PDB file of C-alpha atoms in Angstrom:
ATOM      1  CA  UNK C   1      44.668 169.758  95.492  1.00 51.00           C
ATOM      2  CA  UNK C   2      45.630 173.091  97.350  1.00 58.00           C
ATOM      3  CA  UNK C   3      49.166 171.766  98.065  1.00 56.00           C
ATOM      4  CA  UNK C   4      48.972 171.306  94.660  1.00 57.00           C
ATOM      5  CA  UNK C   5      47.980 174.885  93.377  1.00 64.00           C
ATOM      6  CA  UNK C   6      50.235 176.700  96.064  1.00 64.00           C
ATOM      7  CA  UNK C   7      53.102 174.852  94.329  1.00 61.00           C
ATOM      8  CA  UNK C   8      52.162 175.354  91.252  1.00 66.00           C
ATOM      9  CA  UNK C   9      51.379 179.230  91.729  1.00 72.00           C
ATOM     10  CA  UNK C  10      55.039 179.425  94.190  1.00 67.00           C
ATOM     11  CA  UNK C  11      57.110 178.006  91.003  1.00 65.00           C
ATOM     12  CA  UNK C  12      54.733 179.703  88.385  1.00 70.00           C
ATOM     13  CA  UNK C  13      58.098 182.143  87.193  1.00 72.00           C
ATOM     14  CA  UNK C  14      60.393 178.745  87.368  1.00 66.00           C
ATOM     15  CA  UNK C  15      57.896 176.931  85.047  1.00 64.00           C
ATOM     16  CA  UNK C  16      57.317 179.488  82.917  1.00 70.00           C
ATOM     17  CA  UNK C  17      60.938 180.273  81.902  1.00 71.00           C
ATOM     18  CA  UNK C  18      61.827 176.495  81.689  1.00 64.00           C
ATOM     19  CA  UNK C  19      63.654 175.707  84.515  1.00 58.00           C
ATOM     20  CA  UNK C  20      61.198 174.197  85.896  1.00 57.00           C
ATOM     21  CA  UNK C  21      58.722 171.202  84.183  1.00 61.00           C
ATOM     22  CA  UNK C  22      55.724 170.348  86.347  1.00 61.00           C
ATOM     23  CA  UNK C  23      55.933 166.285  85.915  1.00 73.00           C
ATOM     24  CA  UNK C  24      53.166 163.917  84.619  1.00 71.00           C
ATOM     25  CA  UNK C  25      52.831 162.499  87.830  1.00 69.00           C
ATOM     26  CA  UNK C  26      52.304 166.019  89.392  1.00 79.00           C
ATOM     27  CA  UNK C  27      49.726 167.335  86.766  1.00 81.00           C
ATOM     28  CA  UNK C  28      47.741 163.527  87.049  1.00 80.00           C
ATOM     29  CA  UNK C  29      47.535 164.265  90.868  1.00 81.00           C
ATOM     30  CA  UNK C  30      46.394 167.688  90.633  1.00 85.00           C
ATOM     31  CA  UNK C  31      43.380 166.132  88.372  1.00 88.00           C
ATOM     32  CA  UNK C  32      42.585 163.905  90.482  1.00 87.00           C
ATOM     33  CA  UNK C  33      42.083 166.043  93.121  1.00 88.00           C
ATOM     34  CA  UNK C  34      40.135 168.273  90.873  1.00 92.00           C
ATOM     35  CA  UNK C  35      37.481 165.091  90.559  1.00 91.00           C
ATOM     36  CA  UNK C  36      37.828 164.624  94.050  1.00 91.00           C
ATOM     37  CA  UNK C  37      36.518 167.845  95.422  1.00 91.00           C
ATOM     38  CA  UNK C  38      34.317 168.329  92.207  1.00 92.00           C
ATOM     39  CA  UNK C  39      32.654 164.896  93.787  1.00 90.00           C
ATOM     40  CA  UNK C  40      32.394 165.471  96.864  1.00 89.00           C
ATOM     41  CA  UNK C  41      31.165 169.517  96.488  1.00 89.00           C
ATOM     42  CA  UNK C  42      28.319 168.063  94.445  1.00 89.00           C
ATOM     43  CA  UNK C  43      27.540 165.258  96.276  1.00 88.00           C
ATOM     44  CA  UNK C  44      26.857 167.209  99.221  1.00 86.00           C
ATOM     45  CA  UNK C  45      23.760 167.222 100.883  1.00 83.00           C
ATOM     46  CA  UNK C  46      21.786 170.528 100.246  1.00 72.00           C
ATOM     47  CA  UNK C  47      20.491 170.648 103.601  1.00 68.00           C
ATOM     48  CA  UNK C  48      21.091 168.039 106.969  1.00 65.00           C
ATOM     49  CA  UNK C  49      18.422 166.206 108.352  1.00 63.00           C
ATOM     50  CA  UNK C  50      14.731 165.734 107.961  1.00 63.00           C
ATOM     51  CA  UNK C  51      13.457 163.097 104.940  1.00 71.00           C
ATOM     52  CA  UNK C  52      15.864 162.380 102.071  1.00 71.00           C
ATOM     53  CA  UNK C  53      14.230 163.863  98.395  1.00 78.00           C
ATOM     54  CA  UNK C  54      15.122 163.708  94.403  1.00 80.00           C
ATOM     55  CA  UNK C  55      14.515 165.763  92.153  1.00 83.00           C
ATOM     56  CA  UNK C  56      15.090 165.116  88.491  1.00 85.00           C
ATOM     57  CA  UNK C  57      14.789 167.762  85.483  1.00 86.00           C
ATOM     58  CA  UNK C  58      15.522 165.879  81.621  1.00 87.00           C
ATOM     59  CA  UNK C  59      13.929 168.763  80.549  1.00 87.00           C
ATOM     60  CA  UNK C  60      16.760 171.033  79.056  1.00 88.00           C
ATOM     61  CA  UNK C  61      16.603 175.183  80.837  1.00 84.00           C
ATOM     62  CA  UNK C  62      13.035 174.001  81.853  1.00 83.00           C
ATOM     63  CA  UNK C  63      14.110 176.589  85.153  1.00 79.00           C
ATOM     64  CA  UNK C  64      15.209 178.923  83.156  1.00 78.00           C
ATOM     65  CA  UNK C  65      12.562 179.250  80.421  1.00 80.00           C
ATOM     66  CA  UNK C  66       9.728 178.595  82.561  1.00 79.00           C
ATOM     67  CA  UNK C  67      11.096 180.866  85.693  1.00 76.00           C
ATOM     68  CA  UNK C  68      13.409 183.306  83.933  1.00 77.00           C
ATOM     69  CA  UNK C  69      17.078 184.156  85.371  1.00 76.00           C
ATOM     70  CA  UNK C  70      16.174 183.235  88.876  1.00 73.00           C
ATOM     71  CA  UNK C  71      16.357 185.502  92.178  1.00 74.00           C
ATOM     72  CA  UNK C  72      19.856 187.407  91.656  1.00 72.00           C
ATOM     73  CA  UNK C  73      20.470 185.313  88.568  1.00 77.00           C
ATOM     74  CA  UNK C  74      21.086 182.285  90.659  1.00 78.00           C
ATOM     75  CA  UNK C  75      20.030 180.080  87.443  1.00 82.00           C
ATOM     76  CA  UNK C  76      22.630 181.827  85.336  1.00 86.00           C
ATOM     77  CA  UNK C  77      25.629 181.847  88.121  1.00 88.00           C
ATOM     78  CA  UNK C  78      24.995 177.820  88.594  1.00 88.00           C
ATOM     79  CA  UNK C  79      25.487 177.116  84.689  1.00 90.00           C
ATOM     80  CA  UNK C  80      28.330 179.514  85.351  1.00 94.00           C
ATOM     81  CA  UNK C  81      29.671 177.823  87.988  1.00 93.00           C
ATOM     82  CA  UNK C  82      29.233 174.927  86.227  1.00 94.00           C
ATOM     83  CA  UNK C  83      30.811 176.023  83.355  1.00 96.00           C
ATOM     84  CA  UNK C  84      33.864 177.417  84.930  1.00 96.00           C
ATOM     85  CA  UNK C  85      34.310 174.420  87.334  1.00 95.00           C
ATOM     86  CA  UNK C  86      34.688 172.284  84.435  1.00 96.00           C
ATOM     87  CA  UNK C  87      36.877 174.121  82.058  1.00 96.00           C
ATOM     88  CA  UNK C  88      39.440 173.380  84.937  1.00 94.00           C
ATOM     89  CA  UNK C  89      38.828 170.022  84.908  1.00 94.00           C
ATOM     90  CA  UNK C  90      39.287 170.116  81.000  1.00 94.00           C
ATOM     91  CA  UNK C  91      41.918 172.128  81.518  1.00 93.00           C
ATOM     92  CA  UNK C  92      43.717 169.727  84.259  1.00 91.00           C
ATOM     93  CA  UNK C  93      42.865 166.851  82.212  1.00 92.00           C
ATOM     94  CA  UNK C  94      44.126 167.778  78.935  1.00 91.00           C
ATOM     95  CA  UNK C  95      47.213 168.823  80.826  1.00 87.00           C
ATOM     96  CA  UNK C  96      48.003 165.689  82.809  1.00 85.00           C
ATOM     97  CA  UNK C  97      46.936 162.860  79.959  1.00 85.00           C
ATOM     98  CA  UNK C  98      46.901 164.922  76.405  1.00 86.00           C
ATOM     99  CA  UNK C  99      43.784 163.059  75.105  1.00 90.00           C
ATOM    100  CA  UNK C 100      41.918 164.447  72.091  1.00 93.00           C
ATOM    101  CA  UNK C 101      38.983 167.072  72.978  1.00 94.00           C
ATOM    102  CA  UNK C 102      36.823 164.890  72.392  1.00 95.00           C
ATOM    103  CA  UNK C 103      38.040 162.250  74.366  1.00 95.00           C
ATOM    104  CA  UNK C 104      38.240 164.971  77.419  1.00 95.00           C
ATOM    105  CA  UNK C 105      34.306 165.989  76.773  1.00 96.00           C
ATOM    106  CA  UNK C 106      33.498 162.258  76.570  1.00 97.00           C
ATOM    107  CA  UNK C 107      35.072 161.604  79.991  1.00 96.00           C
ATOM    108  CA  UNK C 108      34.155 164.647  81.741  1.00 97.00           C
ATOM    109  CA  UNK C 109      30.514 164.538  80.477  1.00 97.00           C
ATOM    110  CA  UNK C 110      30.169 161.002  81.712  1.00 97.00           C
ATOM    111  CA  UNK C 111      31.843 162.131  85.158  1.00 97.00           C
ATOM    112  CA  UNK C 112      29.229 164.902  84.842  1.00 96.00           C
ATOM    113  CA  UNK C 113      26.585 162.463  84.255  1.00 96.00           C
ATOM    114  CA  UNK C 114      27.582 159.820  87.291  1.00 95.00           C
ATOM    115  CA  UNK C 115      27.799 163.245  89.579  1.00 95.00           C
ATOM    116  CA  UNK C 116      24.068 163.463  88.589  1.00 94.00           C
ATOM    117  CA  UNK C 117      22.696 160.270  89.032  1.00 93.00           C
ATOM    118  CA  UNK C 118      24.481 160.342  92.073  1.00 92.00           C
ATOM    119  CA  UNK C 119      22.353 163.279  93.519  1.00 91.00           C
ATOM    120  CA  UNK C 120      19.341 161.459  92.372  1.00 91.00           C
ATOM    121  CA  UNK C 121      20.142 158.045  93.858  1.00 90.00           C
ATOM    122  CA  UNK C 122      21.656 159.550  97.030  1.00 88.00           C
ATOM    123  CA  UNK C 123      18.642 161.446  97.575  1.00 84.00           C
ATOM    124  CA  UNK C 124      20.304 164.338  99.445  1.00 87.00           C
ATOM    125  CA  UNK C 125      18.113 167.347  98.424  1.00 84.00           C
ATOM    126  CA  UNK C 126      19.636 168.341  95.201  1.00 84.00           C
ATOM    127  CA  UNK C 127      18.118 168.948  91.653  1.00 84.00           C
ATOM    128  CA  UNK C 128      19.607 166.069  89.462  1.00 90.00           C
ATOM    129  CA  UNK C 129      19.301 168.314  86.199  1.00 91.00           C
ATOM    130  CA  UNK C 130      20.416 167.605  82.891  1.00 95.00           C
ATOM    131  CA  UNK C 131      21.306 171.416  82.518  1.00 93.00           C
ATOM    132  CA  UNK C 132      24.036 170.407  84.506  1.00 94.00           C
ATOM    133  CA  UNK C 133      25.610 168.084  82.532  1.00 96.00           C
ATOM    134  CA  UNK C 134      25.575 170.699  79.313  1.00 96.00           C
ATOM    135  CA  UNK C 135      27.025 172.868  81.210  1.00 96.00           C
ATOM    136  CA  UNK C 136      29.695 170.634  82.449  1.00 97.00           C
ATOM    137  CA  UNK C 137      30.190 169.604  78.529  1.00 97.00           C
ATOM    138  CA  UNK C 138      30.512 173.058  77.588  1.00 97.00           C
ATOM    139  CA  UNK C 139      32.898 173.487  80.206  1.00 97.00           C
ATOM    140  CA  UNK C 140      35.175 171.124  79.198  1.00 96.00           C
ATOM    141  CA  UNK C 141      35.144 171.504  76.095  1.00 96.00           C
ATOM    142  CA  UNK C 142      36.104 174.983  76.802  1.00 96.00           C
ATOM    143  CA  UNK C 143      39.278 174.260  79.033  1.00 94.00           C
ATOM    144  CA  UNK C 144      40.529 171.302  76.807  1.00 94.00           C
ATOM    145  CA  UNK C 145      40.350 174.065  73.358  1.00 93.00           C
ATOM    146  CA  UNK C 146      41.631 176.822  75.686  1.00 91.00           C
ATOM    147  CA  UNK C 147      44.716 174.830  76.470  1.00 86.00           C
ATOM    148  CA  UNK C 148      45.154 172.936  72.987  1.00 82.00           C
ATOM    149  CA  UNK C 149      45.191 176.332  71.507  1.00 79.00           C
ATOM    150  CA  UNK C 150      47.493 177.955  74.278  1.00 76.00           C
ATOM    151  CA  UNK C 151      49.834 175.035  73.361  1.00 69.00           C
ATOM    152  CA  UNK C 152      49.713 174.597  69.802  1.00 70.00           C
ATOM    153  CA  UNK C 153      50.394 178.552  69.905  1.00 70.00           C
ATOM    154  CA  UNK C 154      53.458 178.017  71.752  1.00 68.00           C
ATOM    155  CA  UNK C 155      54.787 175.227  69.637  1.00 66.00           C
ATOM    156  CA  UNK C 156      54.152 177.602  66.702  1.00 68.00           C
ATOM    157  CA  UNK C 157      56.396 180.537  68.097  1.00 68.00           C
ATOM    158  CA  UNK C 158      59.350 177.329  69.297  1.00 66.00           C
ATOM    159  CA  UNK C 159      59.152 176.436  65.513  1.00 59.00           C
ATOM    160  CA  UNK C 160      62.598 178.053  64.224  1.00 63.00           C
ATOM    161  CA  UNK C 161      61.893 179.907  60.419  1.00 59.00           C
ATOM    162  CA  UNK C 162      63.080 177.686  57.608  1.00 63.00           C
ATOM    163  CA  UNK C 163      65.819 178.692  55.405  1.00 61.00           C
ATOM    164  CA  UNK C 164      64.984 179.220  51.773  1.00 57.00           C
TER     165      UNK C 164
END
């Protein structure tokens, strides 16, 4: 997935003027790399050692209602995090396949989902919350719009003015 962004970034000018197209193939590889590390970051243990735990919240911002923002907004910068992590994904995905939105929030949510249970079957000292998986929605539904509007825009000014 780095080799992946420093080539994209190095041939951003090339691929921006045209001369350049970054290929399906690429783009698919780049996404799955994205779930990759997205799988593996979160399915980290919290902490080594000592008695394996779950945790599961189904209560939606049960932390943050009942506890408030969190020490240095930690509550706020996860869904943040969470957010932002998947509006690449979104972003990736809608770039490598072209599905629908909804198709993109469908897959990613259930990605989302899996990552969760994971935590909670795994037992590896993380909080299996279901906070996380609205914020992964709302993340990808973020990327995939962000990108369907960056491209529809961009068809719109390719689109040569019809004679009268």
């Amino acid at each position: 997935m780095l080799i992946a962004g420093v080539l994209a970034i190095s041939n951003r000018k090339r691929i921006k003027t045209g001369q350049t197209q970054l290929s399906k193939l690429f783009l698919l590889w780049i996404f799955l790399g994205w779930v990759l590390g997205t799988g593996l970051i979160t399915l980290m243990p919290a902490a080594f050692g000592g008695e394996p735990k779950s945790t599961l919240s189904l209560v939606p911002f049960k932390e943050l209602i009942s506890n408030g923002p969190g020490i240095g907004y930690s509550v706020i910068k996860e869904g943040i995090a969470n957010i932002l992590l998947f509006a690449v994904g979104g972003a990736l995905y809608m770039l490598a396949l072209k599905p629908s939105v909804g198709r993109i929030v469908l897959h990613l949510g259930f990605f989302a989902v899996v990552v969760e249970a994971g935590q909670f079957a795994l037992g590896i000292d993380r909080i299996s919350s279901v906070d996380d998986v609205i914020w992964a929605i709302l993340g990808a539904a973020i990327g995939a719009f962000t990108l369907r509007g960056l491209a529809k825009r961009k068809m719109r000014n390719r689109t040569p003015p019809v004679a009268s």
